[in-house]
Amino acid sequence: MYRTHTCGELNIHDVNTIVTLSGWVQRSRDLGGMTFLDLRDRYGITQLVFNMETDPELCKKARKLGREYVVQAIGTVTERSNKNKNIPTGEIEIVVDNLTVLNPAEVPPFTIETNTDGGDELRMKFRYLDLRRDPLKKNLLLRHKLAQEVRSYLNSMNFIEIETPYLIKSTPEGARDFVVPSRMNQGQFYALPQSPQTFKQLLMISGYDRYYQLARCFRDEDLRADRQPEFTQIDCEMSFVVQDDVLNTFEGLVKYLFLKLKGLDLRDTFPRIPYDEAIRDYGTDKPDLRFEMKIKEITSLAKNQGFRIFDQAEYIGGICASSCADYSRKQLDKLTSFVTQPQIGAKGLVFVKFNEDGSVKSSVDKFFDSEALNKWKEVFQAKAGDLLLILAGDSTATLTALAELRLEMANQMGLRDNKLFVPLWVVDFPLLEWNDESGRYHAKHHPFTSPKSEDLRFLESDPSKVHADAYDLVINGVEIGGGSIRIHDKQMQQKMFRHLGFTDELAETQFGFLMNAFKYGAPPHGGIALGFDRLAALFGGSESIRDFIAFPKNNSGRDIMIESPSIISNNQLNELNLKVRQ
Amino acid sequence: MYRTHTCGELNIHDVNTIVTLSGWVQRSRDLGGMTFLDLRDRYGITQLVFNMETDPELCKKARKLGREYVVQAIGTVTERSNKNKNIPTGEIEIVVDNLTVLNPAEVPPFTIETNTDGGDELRMKFRYLDLRRDPLKKNLLLRHKLAQEVRSYLNSMNFIEIETPYLIKSTPEGARDFVVPSRMNQGQFYALPQSPQTFKQLLMISGYDRYYQLARCFRDEDLRADRQPEFTQIDCEMSFVVQDDVLNTFEGLVKYLFLKLKGLDLRDTFPRIPYDEAIRDYGTDKPDLRFEMKIKEITSLAKNQGFRIFDQAEYIGGICASSCADYSRKQLDKLTSFVTQPQIGAKGLVFVKFNEDGSVKSSVDKFFDSEALNKWKEVFQAKAGDLLLILAGDSTATLTALAELRLEMANQMGLRDNKLFVPLWVVDFPLLEWNDESGRYHAKHHPFTSPKSEDLRFLESDPSKVHADAYDLVINGVEIGGGSIRIHDKQMQQKMFRHLGFTDELAETQFGFLMNAFKYGAPPHGGIALGFDRLAALFGGSESIRDFIAFPKNNSGRDIMIESPSIISNNQLNELNLKVRQ
């Protein structure tokens, strides 16, 4: 037996008990004739004491221990004279009688402390050491708790957890599929799922009514900082539901999680904002609603007034930054640099200051007098002391740039309080999205999304006008998940595939099993998938999902700890009947 | 809103309530002027009633509905005159006012009933219809419950659930790895894990203390009826433990699951039988202990007595079948055929009948007189009326054949009661196993298993003598899982790899990250993995795991529903820089 107790549980009630503890040496301090050693395990830290006078040999042994040594100590729980109120075990210490080194440790390549001196690359290579640090341990424990609470809620709502296969079939939009060569079926490949979409729909057709799974998903795409080639989603599907049933159920889940994990009681119904309105008011389909600062359009007021940049613009609009009229030239120049950087791409920034003294000062005074500017003021409902920031150009690009500017101003104004959580639903997404490159429509959500029945009349004449029963959950400007009501009718599904440029033959080869299934009594159904890694990061107060995944990959999709991917033997390639091109 | 209630919840207390139900038409019966229709969903069946006299149009509509149509019905809950005591909704029926067909259904290719007329192949192709049948639905619901209870127990024991990567690295024993070509790292491959072994060990080194995961595992091997290329295991690891700590913890889990899922209170400690003893007494390392019938060896008594087959045998032994002395010639001939079939491979079967009247009759009377045979009787502790069945030959082969004969006799004697569950631990497995084909030792369990300290002295001189801290959990003759205490010392791990034929270089390339990790303070640790599919099958009273997996693959590793694996486009191959050899 290696221990009678963990390093996190002994307290004043255990005084005089003889205990055995095992753990890691966090650090040690020699004070006069005493050596104090902090012994660490997952549960906490307990102080060990060695006395040079009473047991010099043992004390010397203790003084030789390095950081991260694994040791076992037997001793007596004793009340401390110098108590540490910050930790649960801070009132006691162990006067050690017997000390065993279970495993020595070399000096770690970086310090195992909350604030470490290790760089990113080094910590990724020694991830198993990085995972010892408190912040990462807290993240993984939070993730664990989140998983249990998600299941607890969904179980209570009659959802059943069903595992779907990971070895599935590559789809035509398969550029992003990871494929897996089959040895038993040579020349053929499985694909790893980008999501369990078709399987969960089949489960609805099978009558399982409410399904969920914390499913691993795989996407072989170029990775941005916040993407991983494998990630986890809370994948759900429900039968006999309309959009509101899904939203209400998962609004319930999110509220439950906030209560259980953050102690926050979100009472209000989440706003449900149509996609078009989100774009109009916030320039994005994932608005941060912790603050207002809506985008306002002033195209009709400002165009054709002699200012060339406005006159050539399809769209003119901006935001009103409360009480920012005192922004300096330097601050405004910085904002101009911000919006004109290539990632944002605006041509320039127009400002209007409504000073506290009632005067108006703008960067376009040459073209607009104070009467004109006061008309803008009305649109923005600006007050004395406010600052208008205006961009102009193509509609889409300008709204996107304004969305970024809005976030930047909110940052500067301290409006993005990370203790505050404001969830919303964005609903009524467009069904299709024109893609210039491929010269055809792509599904905005995916090919199984149901068009809104009232928009069906446009499906042939103007597909871009058709909205879908599709929705996203957004919290603090982060897209946490999304879903839709699905098509459950074979003819409609066929029609949809045609609109997406599938030949009937290809649709049949790829999704024949699903369309066939629709013939045998498919119920109306819909669902949602929430990003589990992202949700964990949100609750953990971080923007990086990587800190919430035990063994993540880097931006090149590599695990630099195990050195993967790697070459495989010719033998293995031969068995798979494959050749790597030279 | 598609429904106010499910088809499983209405009862006599709901009489006179107006309700809306949705579901599938299970069947309908026309009786005189009435039509009765069973509406089915996941939760149950509710009877709908249509009256030709009061609403002929609606009744005609109902009569047109085929099996598996998806319909919505609005009506009034009414007490039945003809009650069905077998179902919870059997006291009521719905007098329908309004009926909507939500989706029609073609006639399914087989009947959706507990006893179906569909063959295996057809039901696999239409798995989504097969999953509607009650037996499969029960299996998946059981699996769901099992998953929740497993987590509930492990959570209560301070285990934390951590997800490990599915895109890992191919190992040298990688013939059975599925590999995944990387697009971003051309010519390189990930592998899908056969188990999360190294990652869970790293988590122990990271200090997570108790880890679990219901992990998908992948193995590209030839499939027997009861294997799947992807399967799920309850994967666990613990720090600061010796073998008994692991056995006690998971014995607790198994008892908890029997209580929760079967209502069975298994009070006794599970027997812990050393591997050598299991082989000696049962001929197998997964003995069925629902009955005794131990194998007894009589080599010293029976060899060199003039019977050539015995005289040439390395091993002579058998079993005693209680009260089977009345077996007929025909029954004995059948047993002979059983043991001589190629899969069992015995050369012949010797029997001895100890008749009720005290006489002895054997198939070797020519060589052994009744005095000799009575000595055998003592070894077997046989009684009057018992039958001895004896095999002879090479030790290993004969014991294996006797294990099969023992099961066959138990089947014939009705000793394998599927209401009875007898778990045991087989412990002290050999560390290594000689492989004639490769001419070297292979790890019996895996290369990370710790040798027993008392056997270390044989490691160089006679590796076959070294036992390991390795254990299997066996229930009713089925191996449910296994595990071991792991090596946590770099030198020992290096030594082990050498014994397994790894060059130091290969060991470093493949497992350098793990051996490196051992240098930075690795705690003693050990763990276990239980077959989750198999456990579900055991609790479900079935021998086939396939019936407990929503979308299994067939014996060729194919999913014949979605037609996978399949060829992929040249485009995809090019992107991966791969070529299929012609």
Coordinates of C-alpha atoms in Angstrom, one line a residue, chain A residues 91-481:
Chain A
E91 CA -3.2 23.8 9.6
I92 CA -1.2 20.6 9.8
E93 CA 2.1 19.1 8.8
I94 CA 3.5 15.6 8.9
V95 CA 6.4 14.9 11.2
V96 CA 8.1 12.2 9.1
D97 CA 9.5 9.0 10.5
N98 CA 10.2 7.1 7.3
L99 CA 10.9 8.3 3.8
T100 CA 11.2 6.2 0.6
V101 CA 12.2 7.5 -2.8
L102 CA 9.8 5.8 -5.2
N103 CA 11.3 7.3 -8.3
P104 CA 13.9 10.1 -8.6
A105 CA 13.5 12.9 -11.2
E106 CA 15.9 14.8 -13.4
V107 CA 15.5 18.5 -13.3
P108 CA 12.5 19.3 -15.5
P109 CA 13.1 21.3 -18.6
F110 CA 10.8 24.1 -17.2
T111 CA 9.5 24.9 -13.7
I112 CA 6.3 23.1 -12.7
E113 CA 4.6 26.2 -11.4
T114 CA 1.5 28.2 -12.2
N115 CA 3.8 30.7 -13.9
T116 CA 6.3 28.7 -15.8
D117 CA 9.4 29.7 -17.6
G118 CA 8.8 27.2 -20.4
G119 CA 8.0 28.3 -23.9
D120 CA 5.1 26.9 -25.9
E121 CA 7.1 24.5 -28.0
L122 CA 9.0 23.1 -25.1
R123 CA 5.8 22.6 -23.0
M124 CA 4.1 20.9 -26.0
K125 CA 7.1 18.5 -26.3
F126 CA 6.9 17.7 -22.6
R127 CA 3.2 17.9 -22.4
Y128 CA 3.1 15.3 -19.6
L129 CA 5.1 17.8 -17.4
D130 CA 3.0 20.8 -18.5
L131 CA -0.1 18.9 -17.5
R132 CA 1.2 18.8 -13.9
R133 CA 0.9 22.6 -13.7
D134 CA -2.1 23.9 -11.8
P135 CA -3.8 25.9 -14.6
L136 CA -3.9 22.9 -16.9
K137 CA -5.0 20.5 -14.2
K138 CA -7.9 22.9 -13.4
N139 CA -8.8 22.9 -17.1
L140 CA -8.9 19.1 -17.4
L141 CA -10.9 18.8 -14.1
L142 CA -13.3 21.4 -15.4
R143 CA -13.6 19.5 -18.7
H144 CA -14.4 16.3 -16.8
K145 CA -17.0 18.0 -14.7
L146 CA -18.5 19.6 -17.8
A147 CA -18.8 16.2 -19.5
Q148 CA -20.6 14.7 -16.5
E149 CA -23.0 17.6 -16.2
V150 CA -23.8 17.6 -19.9
R151 CA -24.7 13.9 -19.7
S152 CA -26.6 14.4 -16.5
Y153 CA -28.9 17.0 -18.1
L154 CA -29.4 15.2 -21.3
N155 CA -30.1 11.9 -19.4
S156 CA -32.7 13.7 -17.4
M157 CA -34.3 14.8 -20.6
N158 CA -34.6 11.2 -21.9
F159 CA -31.8 11.5 -24.4
I160 CA -29.9 8.3 -24.9
E161 CA -26.2 8.1 -25.5
I162 CA -25.3 6.1 -28.6
E163 CA -21.9 5.6 -30.1
T164 CA -21.7 5.9 -33.9
P165 CA -18.8 4.5 -36.0
Y166 CA -15.5 6.3 -36.5
L167 CA -14.7 4.3 -39.6
I168 CA -17.2 5.7 -42.1
K169 CA -17.3 6.7 -45.7
S170 CA -15.7 9.6 -47.5
T171 CA -18.1 12.2 -48.8
P172 CA -17.8 14.2 -52.0
E173 CA -16.9 17.4 -50.1
G174 CA -14.3 15.0 -48.8
A175 CA -11.2 17.2 -49.3
R176 CA -11.4 17.7 -45.6
D177 CA -11.9 14.0 -44.7
F178 CA -9.1 12.0 -43.1
V179 CA -9.1 8.7 -44.9
V180 CA -8.1 5.3 -43.6
P181 CA -6.9 2.6 -46.1
S182 CA -8.5 -0.8 -45.5
R183 CA -6.2 -3.8 -45.5
M184 CA -9.1 -6.3 -45.9
N185 CA -10.6 -4.3 -48.8
Q186 CA -7.6 -3.3 -50.8
G187 CA -7.7 0.0 -52.7
Q188 CA -10.7 1.1 -50.6
F189 CA -10.8 3.6 -47.8
Y190 CA -12.8 4.4 -44.7
A191 CA -13.1 8.1 -43.7
L192 CA -13.1 9.5 -40.2
P193 CA -16.3 11.5 -39.5
Q194 CA -16.3 15.2 -39.7
S195 CA -19.5 14.7 -37.6
P196 CA -21.9 11.9 -37.0
Q197 CA -24.6 13.7 -39.0
T198 CA -26.0 11.0 -41.1
F199 CA -25.8 8.4 -38.4
K200 CA -27.8 10.5 -35.9
Q201 CA -30.4 11.1 -38.6
L202 CA -30.6 7.4 -39.1
L203 CA -31.1 6.9 -35.4
M204 CA -34.1 9.2 -35.5
I205 CA -35.5 7.1 -38.4
S206 CA -34.8 4.1 -36.1
G207 CA -37.1 5.7 -33.6
Y208 CA -34.5 6.5 -30.8
D209 CA -36.3 9.9 -30.4
R210 CA -33.5 11.7 -28.5
Y211 CA -29.8 10.9 -29.1
Y212 CA -26.6 12.3 -27.8
Q213 CA -22.9 11.6 -27.9
L214 CA -19.8 13.4 -26.9
A215 CA -18.3 12.5 -30.3
R216 CA -14.8 13.0 -31.6
C217 CA -14.8 14.7 -35.0
F218 CA -12.0 14.9 -37.5
R219 CA -11.2 17.6 -40.1
D220 CA -8.1 17.6 -42.2
E221 CA -7.9 21.3 -42.8
D222 CA -5.4 24.0 -42.4
L223 CA -5.4 24.8 -38.8
R224 CA -5.8 28.2 -37.3
A225 CA -4.6 28.8 -33.8
D226 CA -7.9 27.7 -32.4
R227 CA -8.6 24.7 -34.5
Q228 CA -7.6 21.1 -34.0
P229 CA -7.6 18.2 -36.5
E230 CA -9.6 16.2 -33.9
F231 CA -12.1 17.8 -31.6
T232 CA -15.1 16.8 -29.5
Q233 CA -18.7 17.9 -30.0
I234 CA -21.8 17.4 -27.9
D235 CA -23.8 15.9 -30.7
C236 CA -27.6 15.7 -30.3
E237 CA -30.7 14.9 -32.4
M238 CA -34.4 14.9 -31.5
S239 CA -37.5 13.6 -33.3
F240 CA -40.9 15.2 -33.6
V241 CA -39.6 18.6 -33.0
V242 CA -39.8 22.1 -34.5
Q243 CA -37.0 24.6 -34.2
D244 CA -38.4 26.0 -30.9
D245 CA -38.3 22.6 -29.3
V246 CA -34.6 22.3 -30.0
L247 CA -33.7 25.8 -28.9
N248 CA -35.7 25.5 -25.6
T249 CA -34.1 22.1 -24.8
F250 CA -30.5 23.3 -25.4
E251 CA -31.1 26.7 -23.8
G252 CA -32.0 24.6 -20.8
L253 CA -28.8 22.7 -21.1
V254 CA -26.7 25.9 -21.3
K255 CA -28.5 27.4 -18.3
Y256 CA -28.0 24.2 -16.4
L257 CA -24.3 24.2 -17.2
F258 CA -23.9 27.8 -16.1
L259 CA -25.6 27.1 -12.9
K260 CA -23.5 23.9 -12.2
L261 CA -20.1 25.2 -13.3
K262 CA -20.2 28.9 -12.7
G263 CA -23.0 29.2 -10.1
L264 CA -24.7 31.6 -12.5
D265 CA -28.4 31.7 -12.8
L266 CA -29.3 32.9 -16.3
R267 CA -33.0 33.5 -16.0
D268 CA -33.8 35.4 -19.1
T269 CA -34.7 33.7 -22.3
F270 CA -31.8 33.9 -24.7
P271 CA -32.5 36.5 -27.5
R272 CA -33.3 34.9 -30.8
I273 CA -31.9 37.2 -33.5
P274 CA -32.5 36.5 -37.2
Y275 CA -29.3 36.1 -39.2
D276 CA -30.1 39.2 -41.4
E277 CA -30.6 41.3 -38.3
A278 CA -27.4 40.1 -36.8
I279 CA -25.5 41.1 -39.9
R280 CA -27.3 44.4 -40.0
D281 CA -26.8 45.3 -36.4
Y282 CA -23.5 43.7 -35.6
G283 CA -21.8 42.9 -38.9
T284 CA -21.4 39.3 -37.9
D285 CA -23.5 36.1 -37.2
K286 CA -21.7 35.7 -33.9
P287 CA -22.3 39.0 -32.1
D288 CA -21.0 39.8 -28.7
L289 CA -24.0 41.0 -26.8
R290 CA -22.3 41.9 -23.6
F291 CA -22.6 45.4 -24.9
E292 CA -24.9 47.3 -27.3
M293 CA -23.0 49.6 -29.7
K294 CA -25.1 48.5 -32.7
I295 CA -24.0 49.3 -36.2
K296 CA -26.2 52.0 -37.9
E297 CA -26.4 52.6 -41.6
I298 CA -26.3 56.1 -42.9
T299 CA -25.9 55.4 -46.6
S300 CA -28.9 57.5 -47.7
L301 CA -27.9 60.4 -45.5
A302 CA -24.2 60.5 -46.4
K303 CA -24.0 59.3 -50.0
N304 CA -24.0 61.8 -52.9
Q305 CA -23.0 64.7 -50.7
G306 CA -19.8 65.3 -52.5
F307 CA -17.4 63.2 -50.5
R308 CA -16.0 60.9 -53.1
I309 CA -15.3 57.9 -50.9
F310 CA -18.8 57.9 -49.6
D311 CA -20.3 58.6 -53.0
Q312 CA -18.6 55.5 -54.4
A313 CA -19.6 53.3 -51.5
E314 CA -22.4 50.7 -51.6
Y315 CA -22.7 51.0 -47.8
I316 CA -21.9 53.7 -45.3
G317 CA -22.3 52.9 -41.6
G318 CA -20.7 53.0 -38.2
I319 CA -20.9 52.7 -34.5
C320 CA -21.3 55.2 -31.7
A321 CA -18.7 54.9 -28.9
S322 CA -20.2 56.3 -25.8
S323 CA -18.2 59.1 -24.1
C324 CA -15.3 58.7 -26.4
A325 CA -15.4 62.2 -27.9
D326 CA -12.3 62.9 -26.0
Y327 CA -10.2 60.4 -28.0
S328 CA -6.9 62.0 -29.0
R329 CA -5.5 62.4 -32.5
K330 CA -3.1 59.5 -31.6
Q331 CA -5.9 57.3 -30.4
L332 CA -7.9 58.0 -33.6
D333 CA -4.8 57.3 -35.7
K334 CA -4.4 54.0 -34.0
L335 CA -8.0 53.1 -34.8
T336 CA -7.4 54.0 -38.4
S337 CA -4.4 51.7 -38.5
F338 CA -6.5 49.0 -36.9
V339 CA -9.3 49.2 -39.6
T340 CA -6.9 49.5 -42.5
Q341 CA -4.7 46.5 -41.6
P342 CA -4.9 43.8 -44.2
Q343 CA -6.9 41.4 -42.1
I344 CA -9.7 44.0 -41.7
G345 CA -9.2 45.8 -45.0
A346 CA -11.1 49.1 -44.6
K347 CA -9.9 52.0 -46.8
G348 CA -10.0 54.6 -44.0
L349 CA -11.9 55.7 -40.9
V350 CA -14.2 58.7 -40.6
F351 CA -14.9 60.0 -37.1
V352 CA -17.4 62.5 -35.7
K353 CA -17.0 63.9 -32.2
F354 CA -20.0 65.3 -30.5
N355 CA -18.2 67.3 -27.8
E356 CA -19.6 67.9 -24.3
D357 CA -19.8 71.6 -25.1
G358 CA -22.2 70.9 -28.0
S359 CA -19.7 71.5 -30.8
V360 CA -19.2 68.9 -33.5
K361 CA -15.9 68.0 -34.9
S362 CA -15.4 65.4 -37.7
S363 CA -12.8 64.3 -40.2
V364 CA -15.2 65.1 -43.0
D365 CA -16.1 68.7 -41.9
K366 CA -15.2 69.8 -45.5
F367 CA -18.2 67.8 -46.8
F368 CA -20.7 67.8 -44.0
D369 CA -21.8 70.7 -41.9
S370 CA -23.0 70.4 -38.4
E371 CA -26.6 70.2 -39.5
A372 CA -25.8 67.1 -41.6
L373 CA -23.7 65.6 -38.8
N374 CA -26.5 66.2 -36.4
K375 CA -28.8 64.1 -38.6
W376 CA -26.3 61.3 -38.3
K377 CA -26.3 61.9 -34.5
E378 CA -30.1 61.1 -34.5
V379 CA -29.6 57.9 -36.4
F380 CA -27.0 56.7 -33.8
Q381 CA -29.0 58.3 -30.9
A382 CA -25.6 59.7 -29.9
K383 CA -25.3 62.0 -26.9
A384 CA -22.9 64.8 -26.2
G385 CA -19.5 63.3 -25.5
D386 CA -20.0 60.4 -27.9
L387 CA -17.7 59.5 -30.8
L388 CA -19.0 58.2 -34.2
L389 CA -16.7 55.9 -36.2
I390 CA -17.8 55.5 -39.8
L391 CA -16.6 53.1 -42.5
A392 CA -17.7 52.9 -46.1
G393 CA -17.3 50.5 -49.0
D394 CA -18.9 47.3 -50.2
S395 CA -21.7 46.1 -48.0
T396 CA -20.3 42.8 -46.8
A397 CA -16.8 43.9 -46.4
T398 CA -17.7 47.1 -44.6
L399 CA -20.1 45.3 -42.2
T400 CA -17.4 42.7 -41.4
A401 CA -14.9 45.5 -40.7
L402 CA -17.4 47.3 -38.5
A403 CA -17.9 44.1 -36.6
E404 CA -14.1 44.0 -35.8
L405 CA -14.1 47.7 -35.0
R406 CA -17.0 47.2 -32.6
L407 CA -15.1 44.5 -30.7
E408 CA -11.9 46.6 -30.7
M409 CA -13.8 49.6 -29.2
A410 CA -15.5 47.4 -26.7
N411 CA -12.0 46.1 -25.6
Q412 CA -10.8 49.7 -25.3
M413 CA -13.8 50.7 -23.4
G414 CA -13.7 47.7 -21.1
L415 CA -17.0 46.4 -22.1
R416 CA -16.0 42.8 -22.6
D417 CA -16.2 41.7 -19.0
N418 CA -15.1 38.1 -18.8
K419 CA -17.3 37.5 -15.7
L420 CA -20.4 38.3 -17.8
F421 CA -22.0 35.8 -20.1
V422 CA -24.6 36.7 -22.7
P423 CA -25.8 33.9 -24.8
L424 CA -28.1 34.3 -27.8
W425 CA -29.5 32.3 -30.7
V426 CA -28.9 33.4 -34.2
V427 CA -31.8 32.0 -36.3
D428 CA -33.1 32.0 -39.9
F429 CA -29.8 31.4 -41.6
P430 CA -29.8 31.5 -45.4
L431 CA -30.1 28.0 -46.7
L432 CA -27.5 28.4 -49.5
E433 CA -24.5 30.5 -50.1
W434 CA -23.1 31.4 -53.5
N435 CA -19.5 30.4 -54.0
D436 CA -17.7 32.4 -56.8
E437 CA -14.8 29.9 -57.0
S438 CA -16.9 26.8 -57.7
G439 CA -19.6 28.8 -59.5
R440 CA -22.4 27.2 -57.5
Y441 CA -24.4 27.3 -54.3
H442 CA -23.0 25.6 -51.3
A443 CA -25.0 24.6 -48.2
K444 CA -24.6 27.3 -45.6
H445 CA -25.1 24.7 -42.9
H446 CA -25.1 21.3 -44.5
P447 CA -27.0 19.5 -47.3
F448 CA -29.5 18.0 -44.8
T449 CA -30.8 21.3 -43.5
S450 CA -34.5 22.0 -44.0
P451 CA -35.6 25.1 -45.9
K452 CA -38.3 27.2 -44.3
S453 CA -41.6 26.1 -45.7
E454 CA -42.6 29.7 -46.4
D455 CA -39.5 30.3 -48.5
L456 CA -39.9 27.1 -50.6
R457 CA -41.5 29.2 -53.4
F458 CA -38.1 30.8 -54.0
L459 CA -36.1 27.6 -54.2
E460 CA -36.2 27.5 -58.0
S461 CA -36.4 31.2 -58.8
D462 CA -34.0 32.7 -56.4
P463 CA -32.3 30.2 -54.1
S464 CA -30.4 32.9 -52.3
K465 CA -33.7 34.1 -50.8
V466 CA -34.5 30.9 -49.1
H467 CA -33.9 30.8 -45.3
A468 CA -33.4 27.6 -43.3
D469 CA -34.6 26.3 -40.0
A470 CA -31.0 26.6 -38.9
Y471 CA -29.6 28.2 -35.8
D472 CA -26.4 29.0 -34.0
L473 CA -25.7 29.4 -30.3
V474 CA -23.4 32.3 -29.6
I475 CA -22.0 33.3 -26.3
N476 CA -19.9 36.5 -25.8
G477 CA -19.1 36.6 -29.5
V478 CA -18.0 32.9 -29.8
E479 CA -20.0 30.4 -31.8
I480 CA -20.6 27.6 -29.4
G481 CA -22.6 25.4 -31.7

